[in-house]
mmCIF file of C-alpha atoms in Angstrom:
data_model
loop_
_atom_site.group_PDB
_atom_site.id
_atom_site.type_symbol
_atom_site.label_atom_id
_atom_site.label_comp_id
_atom_site.label_asym_id
_atom_site.label_seq_id
_atom_site.Cartn_x
_atom_site.Cartn_y
_atom_site.Cartn_z
ATOM 1 C CA MET A 671 0.214 -0.066 -0.170
ATOM 2 C CA ASP A 672 1.077 3.398 -0.742
ATOM 3 C CA PHE A 673 -0.106 5.379 2.336
ATOM 4 C CA ALA A 674 1.896 8.640 0.593
ATOM 5 C CA ALA A 675 -0.150 8.647 -2.435
ATOM 6 C CA ALA A 676 -3.435 7.796 -0.292
ATOM 7 C CA ALA A 677 -2.617 10.686 2.025
ATOM 8 C CA ARG A 678 -2.502 12.968 -1.116
ATOM 9 C CA ARG A 679 -5.446 11.630 -2.521
ATOM 10 C CA VAL A 680 -7.277 11.891 0.386
ATOM 11 C CA ARG A 681 -6.674 15.565 1.537
ATOM 12 C CA PRO A 682 -9.353 17.507 -0.488
ATOM 13 C CA LEU A 683 -12.051 15.755 1.561
ATOM 14 C CA ALA A 684 -10.046 14.203 5.084
ATOM 15 C CA TRP A 685 -8.081 16.984 6.895
ATOM 16 C CA LYS A 686 -4.863 16.642 8.429
ATOM 17 C CA THR A 687 -5.460 16.734 12.044
ATOM 18 C CA PRO A 688 -3.704 18.164 14.879
ATOM 19 C CA ILE A 689 -1.976 16.298 17.673
ATOM 20 C CA LEU A 690 -2.527 17.483 21.493
ATOM 21 C CA PRO A 691 -0.298 17.093 24.498
ATOM 22 C CA LEU A 692 -1.754 14.623 27.350
ATOM 23 C CA GLU A 693 -1.079 14.275 30.850
ATOM 24 C CA VAL A 694 -0.735 10.943 31.893
ATOM 25 C CA PRO A 695 0.818 10.459 35.063
ATOM 26 C CA GLY A 696 4.139 8.333 35.167
ATOM 27 C CA ALA A 697 4.280 7.963 31.207
ATOM 28 C CA ALA A 698 6.743 9.852 28.829
ATOM 29 C CA ARG A 699 5.700 11.911 26.383
ATOM 30 C CA VAL A 700 1.938 11.114 25.027
ATOM 31 C CA ALA A 701 -0.363 13.392 22.326
ATOM 32 C CA ALA A 702 -3.617 12.902 21.118
ATOM 33 C CA LYS A 703 -4.382 12.342 17.482
ATOM 34 C CA LEU A 704 -7.484 14.311 17.203
ATOM 35 C CA GLU A 705 -9.584 12.817 14.762
ATOM 36 C CA SER A 706 -12.932 13.785 16.675
ATOM 37 C CA LEU A 707 -12.168 17.263 14.967
ATOM 38 C CA GLN A 708 -11.846 15.430 11.525
ATOM 39 C CA HIS A 709 -14.120 16.379 8.455
ATOM 40 C CA THR A 710 -17.511 14.664 9.788
ATOM 41 C CA GLY A 711 -16.276 14.035 13.037
ATOM 42 C CA SER A 712 -14.323 10.964 12.612
ATOM 43 C CA PHE A 713 -11.734 9.162 11.319
ATOM 44 C CA LYS A 714 -13.888 7.521 9.003
ATOM 45 C CA VAL A 715 -14.105 10.047 6.030
ATOM 46 C CA ARG A 716 -10.576 9.052 5.197
ATOM 47 C CA GLY A 717 -11.513 5.422 3.941
ATOM 48 C CA ALA A 718 -14.496 6.280 2.369
ATOM 49 C CA THR A 719 -12.598 9.118 0.380
ATOM 50 C CA ASN A 720 -9.771 6.961 -0.848
ATOM 51 C CA CYS A 721 -12.246 4.192 -1.740
ATOM 52 C CA MET A 722 -14.681 6.205 -3.701
ATOM 53 C CA LEU A 723 -12.220 8.222 -5.480
ATOM 54 C CA LYS A 724 -10.819 5.091 -7.148
ATOM 55 C CA LEU A 725 -14.437 4.276 -8.298
ATOM 56 C CA THR A 726 -14.765 4.644 -12.069
ATOM 57 C CA PRO A 727 -17.408 7.143 -13.364
ATOM 58 C CA ALA A 728 -19.815 4.191 -14.176
ATOM 59 C CA GLU A 729 -19.617 2.913 -10.957
ATOM 60 C CA ARG A 730 -19.926 6.508 -9.075
ATOM 61 C CA GLY A 731 -23.250 7.163 -11.663
ATOM 62 C CA ALA A 732 -24.562 3.775 -10.406
ATOM 63 C CA GLY A 733 -24.286 4.851 -6.531
ATOM 64 C CA VAL A 734 -22.851 3.685 -3.498
ATOM 65 C CA VAL A 735 -24.067 1.507 -0.626
ATOM 66 C CA ALA A 736 -22.890 1.278 2.968
ATOM 67 C CA ALA A 737 -23.734 -0.321 6.573
ATOM 68 C CA SER A 738 -22.652 1.817 9.315
ATOM 69 C CA SER A 739 -23.225 2.346 12.831
ATOM 70 C CA GLY A 740 -22.995 5.970 12.151
ATOM 71 C CA ASN A 741 -19.797 7.379 11.765
ATOM 72 C CA HIS A 742 -18.875 5.312 8.243
ATOM 73 C CA GLY A 743 -22.398 6.178 6.709
ATOM 74 C CA ARG A 744 -22.079 9.885 7.465
ATOM 75 C CA ALA A 745 -18.743 9.481 6.115
ATOM 76 C CA VAL A 746 -19.908 7.732 3.111
ATOM 77 C CA ALA A 747 -22.812 10.344 2.524
ATOM 78 C CA GLU A 748 -20.720 13.178 2.741
ATOM 79 C CA VAL A 749 -18.056 12.075 -0.022
ATOM 80 C CA ALA A 750 -20.802 10.913 -2.084
ATOM 81 C CA ARG A 751 -22.282 14.266 -1.839
ATOM 82 C CA ARG A 752 -19.184 15.788 -3.128
ATOM 83 C CA LEU A 753 -18.583 13.356 -5.839
ATOM 84 C CA GLU A 754 -22.323 13.882 -6.790
ATOM 85 C CA ALA A 755 -22.984 10.218 -6.724
ATOM 86 C CA ALA A 756 -26.154 8.924 -4.982
ATOM 87 C CA ALA A 757 -25.669 7.061 -1.588
ATOM 88 C CA THR A 758 -27.724 4.974 0.649
ATOM 89 C CA ILE A 759 -26.946 4.066 4.415
ATOM 90 C CA CYS A 760 -28.381 0.895 6.274
ATOM 91 C CA VAL A 761 -27.997 1.339 10.050
ATOM 92 C CA PRO A 762 -29.123 -0.509 12.846
ATOM 93 C CA ASP A 763 -32.355 1.015 14.704
ATOM 94 C CA TRP A 764 -30.065 2.090 17.771
ATOM 95 C CA VAL A 765 -27.947 4.321 15.716
ATOM 96 C CA ASP A 766 -26.910 7.862 17.569
ATOM 97 C CA PRO A 767 -29.378 10.255 16.650
ATOM 98 C CA SER A 768 -26.672 13.015 15.935
ATOM 99 C CA LYS A 769 -24.695 10.652 13.534
ATOM 100 C CA LEU A 770 -28.199 9.893 11.605
ATOM 101 C CA ARG A 771 -29.101 13.456 11.192
ATOM 102 C CA GLY A 772 -25.583 14.070 9.914
ATOM 103 C CA ILE A 773 -26.107 11.201 7.015
ATOM 104 C CA ARG A 774 -29.475 12.712 6.130
ATOM 105 C CA ALA A 775 -28.203 16.258 5.824
ATOM 106 C CA SER A 776 -25.512 14.897 3.302
ATOM 107 C CA GLY A 777 -28.703 13.812 1.215
ATOM 108 C CA ALA A 778 -28.482 10.431 1.538
ATOM 109 C CA SER A 779 -31.112 7.687 1.592
ATOM 110 C CA VAL A 780 -31.299 5.801 4.909
ATOM 111 C CA VAL A 781 -32.507 2.357 5.927
ATOM 112 C CA LEU A 782 -33.445 1.443 9.350
ATOM 113 C CA ALA A 783 -32.487 -2.036 9.150
ATOM 114 C CA GLY A 784 -33.496 -3.762 12.363
ATOM 115 C CA PRO A 785 -32.369 -3.980 16.009
ATOM 116 C CA SER A 786 -28.366 -5.364 15.167
ATOM 117 C CA TYR A 787 -25.540 -4.256 13.470
ATOM 118 C CA ASP A 788 -25.574 -7.992 11.409
ATOM 119 C CA GLU A 789 -28.907 -6.987 9.816
ATOM 120 C CA ALA A 790 -27.777 -3.515 8.290
ATOM 121 C CA GLU A 791 -24.984 -5.410 6.842
ATOM 122 C CA GLU A 792 -27.231 -7.919 4.981
ATOM 123 C CA ARG A 793 -29.408 -5.028 3.743
ATOM 124 C CA ALA A 794 -26.992 -3.066 2.334
ATOM 125 C CA ALA A 795 -25.147 -6.371 0.700
ATOM 126 C CA LEU A 796 -28.801 -6.955 -0.940
ATOM 127 C CA LEU A 797 -29.278 -3.866 -2.073
ATOM 128 C CA ALA A 798 -25.638 -3.938 -3.709
ATOM 129 C CA SER A 799 -26.576 -7.099 -5.484
ATOM 130 C CA SER A 800 -30.107 -6.108 -6.463
ATOM 131 C CA ARG A 801 -29.501 -2.427 -7.784
ATOM 132 C CA GLY A 802 -25.967 -2.654 -8.883
ATOM 133 C CA MET A 803 -24.466 -0.513 -6.569
ATOM 134 C CA THR A 804 -20.851 -0.305 -5.438
ATOM 135 C CA LEU A 805 -20.627 -1.671 -1.146
ATOM 136 C CA VAL A 806 -18.323 0.549 0.634
ATOM 137 C CA HIS A 807 -17.255 -1.654 3.116
ATOM 138 C CA PRO A 808 -16.593 -0.069 6.934
ATOM 139 C CA PHE A 809 -13.406 -2.012 7.360
ATOM 140 C CA ASP A 810 -13.074 -4.802 5.266
ATOM 141 C CA ASP A 811 -11.840 -3.293 2.222
ATOM 142 C CA LEU A 812 -7.846 -2.617 1.113
ATOM 143 C CA ASP A 813 -8.785 0.803 -0.173
ATOM 144 C CA VAL A 814 -10.494 2.007 2.864
ATOM 145 C CA ILE A 815 -7.575 0.403 5.146
ATOM 146 C CA GLU A 816 -5.278 2.145 2.983
ATOM 147 C CA GLY A 817 -7.067 5.474 3.581
ATOM 148 C CA GLN A 818 -7.120 4.633 7.376
ATOM 149 C CA GLY A 819 -3.538 4.066 7.515
ATOM 150 C CA THR A 820 -2.664 7.999 6.440
ATOM 151 C CA ILE A 821 -3.525 8.484 10.276
ATOM 152 C CA GLY A 822 -0.377 6.562 11.060
ATOM 153 C CA PHE A 823 1.539 8.148 8.055
ATOM 154 C CA GLU A 824 0.693 11.487 9.519
ATOM 155 C CA ILE A 825 1.584 10.886 13.064
ATOM 156 C CA VAL A 826 5.593 9.538 12.382
ATOM 157 C CA GLU A 827 5.488 13.199 10.404
ATOM 158 C CA GLN A 828 3.737 15.159 13.555
ATOM 159 C CA PHE A 829 5.199 13.388 16.211
ATOM 160 C CA GLU A 830 9.166 12.934 16.549
ATOM 161 C CA GLY A 831 10.281 9.721 18.145
ATOM 162 C CA VAL A 832 6.901 8.118 18.359
ATOM 163 C CA GLU A 833 7.164 4.745 19.704
ATOM 164 C CA GLU A 834 3.626 3.532 20.129
ATOM 165 C CA VAL A 835 0.050 4.234 18.802
ATOM 166 C CA ILE A 836 -2.889 3.329 21.082
ATOM 167 C CA VAL A 837 -5.909 2.830 18.218
ATOM 168 C CA PRO A 838 -9.681 2.003 19.148
ATOM 169 C CA LEU A 839 -10.390 -1.450 17.839
ATOM 170 C CA SER A 840 -13.636 -2.664 16.221
ATOM 171 C CA GLY A 841 -13.821 -4.093 12.933
ATOM 172 C CA GLY A 842 -9.888 -3.572 12.397
ATOM 173 C CA GLY A 843 -9.813 -1.169 9.608
ATOM 174 C CA LEU A 844 -8.259 1.694 11.415
ATOM 175 C CA ALA A 845 -5.790 -0.815 13.335
ATOM 176 C CA ALA A 846 -4.839 -2.510 10.461
ATOM 177 C CA GLY A 847 -4.161 0.791 8.400
ATOM 178 C CA ILE A 848 -2.200 2.407 10.922
ATOM 179 C CA GLY A 849 -0.185 -0.827 11.557
ATOM 180 C CA LEU A 850 0.736 -1.177 7.769
ATOM 181 C CA ALA A 851 1.528 2.523 7.542
ATOM 182 C CA VAL A 852 3.954 2.458 10.697
ATOM 183 C CA GLN A 853 5.390 -1.210 10.938
ATOM 184 C CA ASP A 854 8.569 0.095 8.880
ATOM 185 C CA ARG A 855 9.101 2.696 11.735
ATOM 186 C CA GLY A 856 9.553 0.314 14.429
ATOM 187 C CA VAL A 857 6.186 1.612 16.150
ATOM 188 C CA ARG A 858 3.913 -0.834 18.162
ATOM 189 C CA VAL A 859 0.342 -0.871 17.885
ATOM 190 C CA VAL A 860 -1.699 -1.095 20.805
ATOM 191 C CA ALA A 861 -5.299 -2.209 20.495
ATOM 192 C CA VAL A 862 -8.149 -0.823 22.663
ATOM 193 C CA SER A 863 -11.530 -2.322 22.614
ATOM 194 C CA ALA A 864 -14.583 -1.469 24.898
ATOM 195 C CA ARG A 865 -15.668 -4.944 26.788
ATOM 196 C CA ARG A 866 -19.297 -4.549 25.504
ATOM 197 C CA ALA A 867 -17.806 -4.438 21.807
ATOM 198 C CA SER A 868 -14.773 -6.722 21.303
ATOM 199 C CA VAL A 869 -15.573 -9.207 19.075
ATOM 200 C CA MET A 870 -12.258 -8.597 17.286
ATOM 201 C CA VAL A 871 -10.395 -9.343 20.429
ATOM 202 C CA ARG A 872 -12.446 -12.455 20.781
ATOM 203 C CA SER A 873 -12.172 -13.501 17.177
ATOM 204 C CA LEU A 874 -8.306 -13.056 17.308
ATOM 205 C CA ALA A 875 -8.054 -15.099 20.499
ATOM 206 C CA GLU A 876 -9.847 -17.776 18.723
ATOM 207 C CA GLY A 877 -8.045 -17.935 15.326
ATOM 208 C CA ARG A 878 -10.834 -17.148 13.467
ATOM 209 C CA PRO A 879 -13.807 -14.404 12.997
ATOM 210 C CA VAL A 880 -16.929 -15.061 15.435
ATOM 211 C CA GLN A 881 -20.144 -13.496 16.045
ATOM 212 C CA LEU A 882 -21.456 -12.146 19.347
ATOM 213 C CA PRO A 883 -24.567 -10.271 20.168
ATOM 214 C CA ASP A 884 -24.777 -6.566 20.172
ATOM 215 C CA GLU A 885 -24.557 -4.739 23.548
ATOM 216 C CA GLU A 886 -25.662 -1.544 24.903
ATOM 217 C CA THR A 887 -22.491 0.519 25.011
ATOM 218 C CA LEU A 888 -21.450 4.044 25.346
ATOM 219 C CA ALA A 889 -18.771 2.965 22.610
ATOM 220 C CA SER A 890 -21.514 2.265 20.333
ATOM 221 C CA ALA A 891 -19.156 3.178 17.241
ATOM 222 C CA LEU A 892 -17.450 -0.223 17.850
ATOM 223 C CA SER A 893 -20.250 -2.192 18.024
ATOM 224 C CA GLY A 894 -21.018 -4.806 15.025
ATOM 225 C CA GLY A 895 -19.315 -7.937 13.759
ATOM 226 C CA ILE A 896 -16.192 -8.432 11.742
ATOM 227 C CA GLY A 897 -18.252 -10.805 9.362
ATOM 228 C CA LEU A 898 -17.743 -14.575 9.361
ATOM 229 C CA ASP A 899 -16.010 -14.353 5.837
ATOM 230 C CA ASN A 900 -13.709 -11.456 6.890
ATOM 231 C CA ARG A 901 -10.953 -11.318 4.164
ATOM 232 C CA PHE A 902 -8.452 -8.688 5.362
ATOM 233 C CA THR A 903 -9.009 -6.971 8.946
ATOM 234 C CA HIS A 904 -8.713 -10.213 10.893
ATOM 235 C CA ASP A 905 -5.391 -11.698 9.508
ATOM 236 C CA VAL A 906 -3.950 -7.784 9.476
ATOM 237 C CA CYS A 907 -4.458 -7.051 13.071
ATOM 238 C CA GLY A 908 -3.484 -10.673 13.931
ATOM 239 C CA ARG A 909 0.003 -9.374 12.678
ATOM 240 C CA VAL A 910 0.312 -5.860 13.566
ATOM 241 C CA ILE A 911 -1.052 -5.347 16.814
ATOM 242 C CA SER A 912 1.406 -5.828 19.819
ATOM 243 C CA GLU A 913 -1.129 -5.680 22.468
ATOM 244 C CA HIS A 914 -4.602 -5.589 23.448
ATOM 245 C CA VAL A 915 -6.514 -3.731 26.071
ATOM 246 C CA VAL A 916 -10.193 -4.072 27.161
ATOM 247 C CA VAL A 917 -11.849 -1.193 29.090
ATOM 248 C CA THR A 918 -15.314 -0.854 31.093
ATOM 249 C CA GLU A 919 -18.132 1.482 30.428
ATOM 250 C CA ARG A 920 -17.353 3.286 33.758
ATOM 251 C CA GLU A 921 -13.827 3.826 32.270
ATOM 252 C CA VAL A 922 -15.090 4.958 29.203
ATOM 253 C CA ARG A 923 -17.574 7.618 30.425
ATOM 254 C CA ALA A 924 -14.919 8.882 33.010
ATOM 255 C CA ALA A 925 -12.713 9.480 29.962
ATOM 256 C CA VAL A 926 -15.308 11.327 27.958
ATOM 257 C CA ARG A 927 -15.789 13.820 31.063
ATOM 258 C CA ARG A 928 -12.200 14.431 31.554
ATOM 259 C CA ALA A 929 -11.740 15.153 27.877
ATOM 260 C CA PHE A 930 -14.231 17.900 27.932
ATOM 261 C CA HIS A 931 -13.844 19.236 31.429
ATOM 262 C CA GLU A 932 -9.758 19.336 31.093
ATOM 263 C CA TYR A 933 -9.580 20.046 27.489
ATOM 264 C CA ARG A 934 -12.710 20.858 26.254
ATOM 265 C CA LEU A 935 -12.795 18.534 23.771
ATOM 266 C CA VAL A 936 -16.204 16.589 22.793
ATOM 267 C CA VAL A 937 -15.245 12.813 22.366
ATOM 268 C CA GLU A 938 -17.916 9.709 21.855
ATOM 269 C CA GLY A 939 -17.550 6.833 23.563
ATOM 270 C CA GLY A 940 -15.619 4.750 20.821
ATOM 271 C CA GLY A 941 -13.265 7.698 20.256
ATOM 272 C CA ALA A 942 -12.430 7.715 23.877
ATOM 273 C CA VAL A 943 -11.268 3.889 24.421
ATOM 274 C CA GLY A 944 -7.714 4.957 24.158
ATOM 275 C CA LEU A 945 -8.148 7.580 26.471
ATOM 276 C CA ALA A 946 -9.752 5.409 28.882
ATOM 277 C CA ALA A 947 -7.047 3.018 28.985
ATOM 278 C CA LEU A 948 -4.701 5.740 29.737
ATOM 279 C CA TRP A 949 -6.707 7.364 32.238
ATOM 280 C CA SER A 950 -7.943 4.656 34.031
ATOM 281 C CA GLY A 951 -4.182 2.948 34.692
ATOM 282 C CA ARG A 952 -4.948 0.019 32.642
ATOM 283 C CA TYR A 953 -2.293 0.614 30.007
ATOM 284 C CA LEU A 954 0.658 2.782 30.551
ATOM 285 C CA PRO A 955 3.294 3.376 27.432
ATOM 286 C CA GLY A 956 6.403 2.480 27.505
ATOM 287 C CA GLY A 957 7.564 5.478 25.432
ATOM 288 C CA PRO A 958 6.136 8.406 23.511
ATOM 289 C CA ALA A 959 2.889 7.544 22.229
ATOM 290 C CA ALA A 960 -0.081 9.098 20.238
ATOM 291 C CA VAL A 961 -3.645 7.694 21.036
ATOM 292 C CA VAL A 962 -5.832 8.228 18.150
ATOM 293 C CA VAL A 963 -9.172 9.884 19.261
ATOM 294 C CA SER A 964 -11.167 8.420 16.676
ATOM 295 C CA GLY A 965 -14.371 10.551 16.381
ATOM 296 C CA GLY A 966 -16.365 13.159 18.249
ATOM 297 C CA ASN A 967 -19.923 12.267 17.255
ATOM 298 C CA LEU A 968 -21.895 12.531 20.341
ATOM 299 C CA ASP A 969 -25.658 13.647 20.761
ATOM 300 C CA LEU A 970 -25.851 17.051 22.704
ATOM 301 C CA GLY A 971 -28.493 15.806 25.030
ATOM 302 C CA ARG A 972 -25.786 12.519 26.034
ATOM 303 C CA LEU A 973 -22.739 14.752 26.153
ATOM 304 C CA ALA A 974 -24.651 17.063 28.790
ATOM 305 C CA GLU A 975 -25.961 13.627 30.857
ATOM 306 C CA LEU A 976 -22.324 12.568 30.654
ATOM 307 C CA VAL A 977 -20.250 15.747 31.833
ATOM 308 C CA ALA A 978 -22.849 16.850 34.434
#
């Protein structure tokens, strides 16, 4: 993969986000890579842009479809709007209201597919096959992985001497992309999962993709399966991740609050798991480390409840 070329490709639609020094007692230099300030509010726009810019004019003309718990759908909808392509986004019924509003504001059609993320995936696959639309996968696609890896490419440019990158883990597109982008730099990847959204951790432990039921979690951006027919991310994550950390709901909630009160950052639960690992003491970096704050799309009512 050519992450330098991908970084140039996505730049018109995906910003180069800043890094912010963090206070982590007992740790060496730690900085946050603020994808929560990214266009559309999460890192997902990188992979969506890289993938959709590689489509042919005929493929764009036929439209795109995606399954999403929110952030990927919002990214695909916005990129499609900019490329003047029709988009249909299939979401589970529990999708965050702020993310749903963002998807609709970009002009995409929305399909509420049912109570589980797996049902959203099934509906998206059916629409792609029946209507000739291109399925833009949220993680298990090489072009999407390459787009997400531009974060790692930027981190090594912005943070001299970085030795570790702490990454939220769900379907694995983010961890796989960053891991591939930094593997030749001697940088370790530490993946953080929410306890109620940890299907990739379980899959890697069992040596094969598995399914788990959806559980209610503040880190809903990390919910969903990795697909029993997973082609890329399960294998790549198994190779590039050096260590796994799992955080609790209470620790995620505390990290969202602390990010807001101490740094004036709005961070959604899924985007805060790396901060939760650091601030709870579950993980202490052994050297200079960057933590990816992957998203900031949090409903204002929920934010007010959490930070009160």
